[in-house]
Amino acid sequence: MTKRIAINGYGRIGQCILRALYENGYREVLEVVGINELSDIDTIAYLTRYDTTHGRFAGSVDVDQDKSVMRVEGDPIRILRHEHLADLPWRELDVDLVLECTGVYGSRADGDAHLQAGASAVLFSQPAEADVDMTVVYGVNHNQLNSGHRIVSN
C-alpha cells in the first residue's frame, strides 16, 4: 500500500528526501503529493534538477503551466506556499505523513497543527521538544516505534 507524504520545507533535507525516494526506488511505496515551501515553483524545480553536492537529478522535472504542480518523473506534486501550518491542505491531499523539514517547528503543538490540517502523522527531521510521542534514533530505539506514535522526531 502506497503512503501519501508531504514535505514541509524544501531546503537541504527536504530536497534530499525527494531525491532519495526517486533514486532508490521508494516512490512505489512513498508517494510525494505535496511540498510546502515559500520559494517560487521555478526555484523549487531548479533546486530539484541541480544540486551542488549530489549533482544533476537523473529524472525529469517539469512545472505545469499554471505553476501549481511540479512533475517529477511524470508524478504530480502540488506546490504550496503557506506560511502558517493551520492553512495547509493536508486533508484535501489525503496526506498520511508530513515530513516536517523546515527546522523551525519541533513541539507537540506544531505536530498537532499538521494533524488538525488533516495529516495522519508527522515526522520532524530535527530534534524535537520532549512533548512529542517519541524521538527515534535508528539502531538504538527504532524497534519501539508503533502505530500509536503520531508525532515523532528523528
Short mmCIF file of C-alpha atoms in Angstrom, two decimals:
data_model
loop_
_atom_site.label_atom_id
_atom_site.label_comp_id
_atom_site.label_asym_id
_atom_site.label_seq_id
_atom_site.Cartn_x
_atom_site.Cartn_y
_atom_site.Cartn_z
CA MET A 1 0.00 0.00 0.00
CA THR A 2 1.37 3.38 -1.03
CA LYS A 3 1.72 6.04 1.69
CA ARG A 4 0.97 9.62 0.66
CA ILE A 5 3.54 12.04 2.05
CA ALA A 6 4.03 15.77 2.08
CA ILE A 7 7.24 17.69 2.67
CA ASN A 8 7.03 20.90 4.68
CA GLY A 9 10.21 22.86 3.99
CA TYR A 10 12.24 22.24 0.84
CA GLY A 11 15.72 23.13 1.98
CA ARG A 12 18.65 20.71 2.10
CA ILE A 13 16.78 17.94 3.97
CA GLY A 14 13.52 18.19 2.03
CA GLN A 15 15.40 18.11 -1.28
CA CYS A 16 17.49 15.12 -0.20
CA ILE A 17 14.38 13.20 0.85
CA LEU A 18 12.67 13.71 -2.51
CA ARG A 19 15.81 12.77 -4.39
CA ALA A 20 16.40 9.65 -2.26
CA LEU A 21 12.82 8.46 -2.82
CA TYR A 22 13.27 8.63 -6.59
CA GLU A 23 16.85 7.41 -6.83
CA ASN A 24 16.34 4.41 -4.54
CA GLY A 25 13.04 3.09 -5.86
CA TYR A 26 10.86 4.08 -2.90
CA ARG A 27 8.34 6.01 -4.97
CA GLU A 28 6.35 2.79 -5.29
CA VAL A 29 5.64 2.84 -1.54
CA LEU A 30 6.02 6.54 -0.68
CA GLU A 31 4.24 8.99 -2.97
CA VAL A 32 5.08 12.67 -2.52
CA VAL A 33 1.81 14.53 -3.11
CA GLY A 34 2.73 17.98 -1.82
CA ILE A 35 5.61 20.28 -0.97
CA ASN A 36 5.08 23.40 1.10
CA GLU A 37 7.85 25.93 0.53
CA LEU A 38 7.79 29.71 0.46
CA SER A 39 10.09 29.90 -2.59
CA ASP A 40 8.50 30.11 -6.03
CA ILE A 41 7.91 26.92 -8.03
CA ASP A 42 10.57 27.69 -10.64
CA THR A 43 13.21 27.89 -7.89
CA ILE A 44 11.93 24.65 -6.36
CA ALA A 45 12.15 22.90 -9.74
CA TYR A 46 15.66 24.27 -10.30
CA LEU A 47 16.81 23.05 -6.88
CA THR A 48 15.37 19.63 -7.70
CA ARG A 49 17.17 19.43 -11.06
CA TYR A 50 20.55 20.70 -9.90
CA ASP A 51 22.28 20.00 -6.59
CA THR A 52 25.74 21.32 -5.76
CA THR A 53 26.53 18.25 -3.63
CA HIS A 54 24.71 15.41 -5.38
CA GLY A 55 24.87 16.66 -8.96
CA ARG A 56 22.17 16.76 -11.58
CA PHE A 57 18.94 14.83 -10.92
CA ALA A 58 18.75 12.00 -13.47
CA GLY A 59 14.96 12.11 -13.87
CA SER A 60 12.65 14.63 -15.45
CA VAL A 61 11.45 17.68 -13.54
CA ASP A 62 8.78 19.88 -15.13
CA VAL A 63 6.47 22.67 -13.98
CA ASP A 64 2.84 22.73 -15.13
CA GLN A 65 1.72 25.83 -16.98
CA ASP A 66 -0.47 27.04 -14.11
CA LYS A 67 2.59 26.97 -11.78
CA SER A 68 0.87 24.90 -9.08
CA VAL A 69 2.27 21.43 -9.86
CA MET A 70 5.81 20.17 -10.29
CA ARG A 71 6.10 16.83 -12.08
CA VAL A 72 8.98 14.56 -11.13
CA GLU A 73 9.27 11.60 -13.49
CA GLY A 74 5.71 12.46 -14.50
CA ASP A 75 4.39 12.22 -10.92
CA PRO A 76 2.39 15.34 -9.97
CA ILE A 77 3.48 17.08 -6.76
CA ARG A 78 1.37 20.03 -5.67
CA ILE A 79 3.50 23.01 -4.67
CA LEU A 80 2.12 25.10 -1.82
CA ARG A 81 3.29 28.40 -0.33
CA HIS A 82 1.64 28.58 3.10
CA GLU A 83 3.38 30.35 5.94
CA HIS A 84 1.02 29.09 8.67
CA LEU A 85 0.60 25.40 9.46
CA ALA A 86 -3.14 25.81 10.00
CA ASP A 87 -3.55 26.80 6.33
CA LEU A 88 -2.03 23.61 4.91
CA PRO A 89 -4.43 21.43 2.86
CA TRP A 90 -3.25 18.03 4.12
CA ARG A 91 -6.84 16.75 4.42
CA GLU A 92 -7.59 17.70 0.82
CA LEU A 93 -4.41 15.94 -0.35
CA ASP A 94 -5.15 12.88 1.83
CA VAL A 95 -1.69 13.01 3.44
CA ASP A 96 -0.64 10.03 5.54
CA LEU A 97 2.67 11.50 6.74
CA VAL A 98 4.13 15.01 6.82
CA LEU A 99 7.90 15.22 6.80
CA GLU A 100 8.50 18.43 8.74
CA CYS A 101 11.81 19.66 7.32
CA THR A 102 11.77 23.40 7.98
CA GLY A 103 13.89 23.17 11.12
CA VAL A 104 11.57 25.81 12.59
CA TYR A 105 8.95 23.58 14.19
CA GLY A 106 9.50 20.91 16.81
CA SER A 107 6.85 20.89 19.51
CA ARG A 108 3.77 18.78 20.09
CA ALA A 109 1.65 21.87 19.28
CA ASP A 110 3.40 22.16 15.90
CA GLY A 111 2.79 18.49 15.20
CA ASP A 112 -0.84 18.86 16.28
CA ALA A 113 -1.24 21.72 13.78
CA HIS A 114 -0.27 19.33 10.97
CA LEU A 115 -2.69 16.71 12.33
CA GLN A 116 -5.51 19.25 12.55
CA ALA A 117 -4.77 20.24 8.95
CA GLY A 118 -5.51 16.62 8.00
CA ALA A 119 -2.25 14.66 8.15
CA SER A 120 -2.29 11.28 9.88
CA ALA A 121 1.24 11.54 11.30
CA VAL A 122 4.22 13.91 11.48
CA LEU A 123 7.94 13.16 11.40
CA PHE A 124 10.27 16.00 12.42
CA SER A 125 13.63 15.87 10.66
CA GLN A 126 15.35 17.55 13.59
CA PRO A 127 15.36 17.01 17.35
CA ALA A 128 12.01 17.99 18.79
CA GLU A 129 10.86 19.00 22.23
CA ALA A 130 10.28 16.34 24.88
CA ASP A 131 6.49 16.51 24.46
CA VAL A 132 6.38 14.58 21.16
CA ASP A 133 5.31 10.93 21.15
CA MET A 134 8.82 9.60 20.55
CA THR A 135 12.30 10.56 19.47
CA VAL A 136 13.73 7.83 17.26
CA VAL A 137 17.41 7.06 16.90
CA TYR A 138 17.76 4.38 14.27
CA GLY A 139 19.75 1.44 15.57
CA VAL A 140 19.07 2.40 19.18
CA ASN A 141 15.31 2.52 19.73
CA HIS A 142 13.67 2.38 16.28
CA ASN A 143 12.12 -1.01 17.10
CA GLN A 144 9.99 0.67 19.80
CA LEU A 145 8.16 2.81 17.26
CA ASN A 146 4.49 1.82 16.87
CA SER A 147 1.34 2.99 15.10
CA GLY A 148 0.20 4.92 18.19
CA HIS A 149 3.13 7.32 17.78
CA ARG A 150 1.75 10.09 15.57
CA ILE A 151 4.20 12.92 16.31
CA VAL A 152 7.78 11.67 16.09
CA SER A 153 11.24 13.20 15.86
CA ASN A 154 14.13 11.58 14.07
#
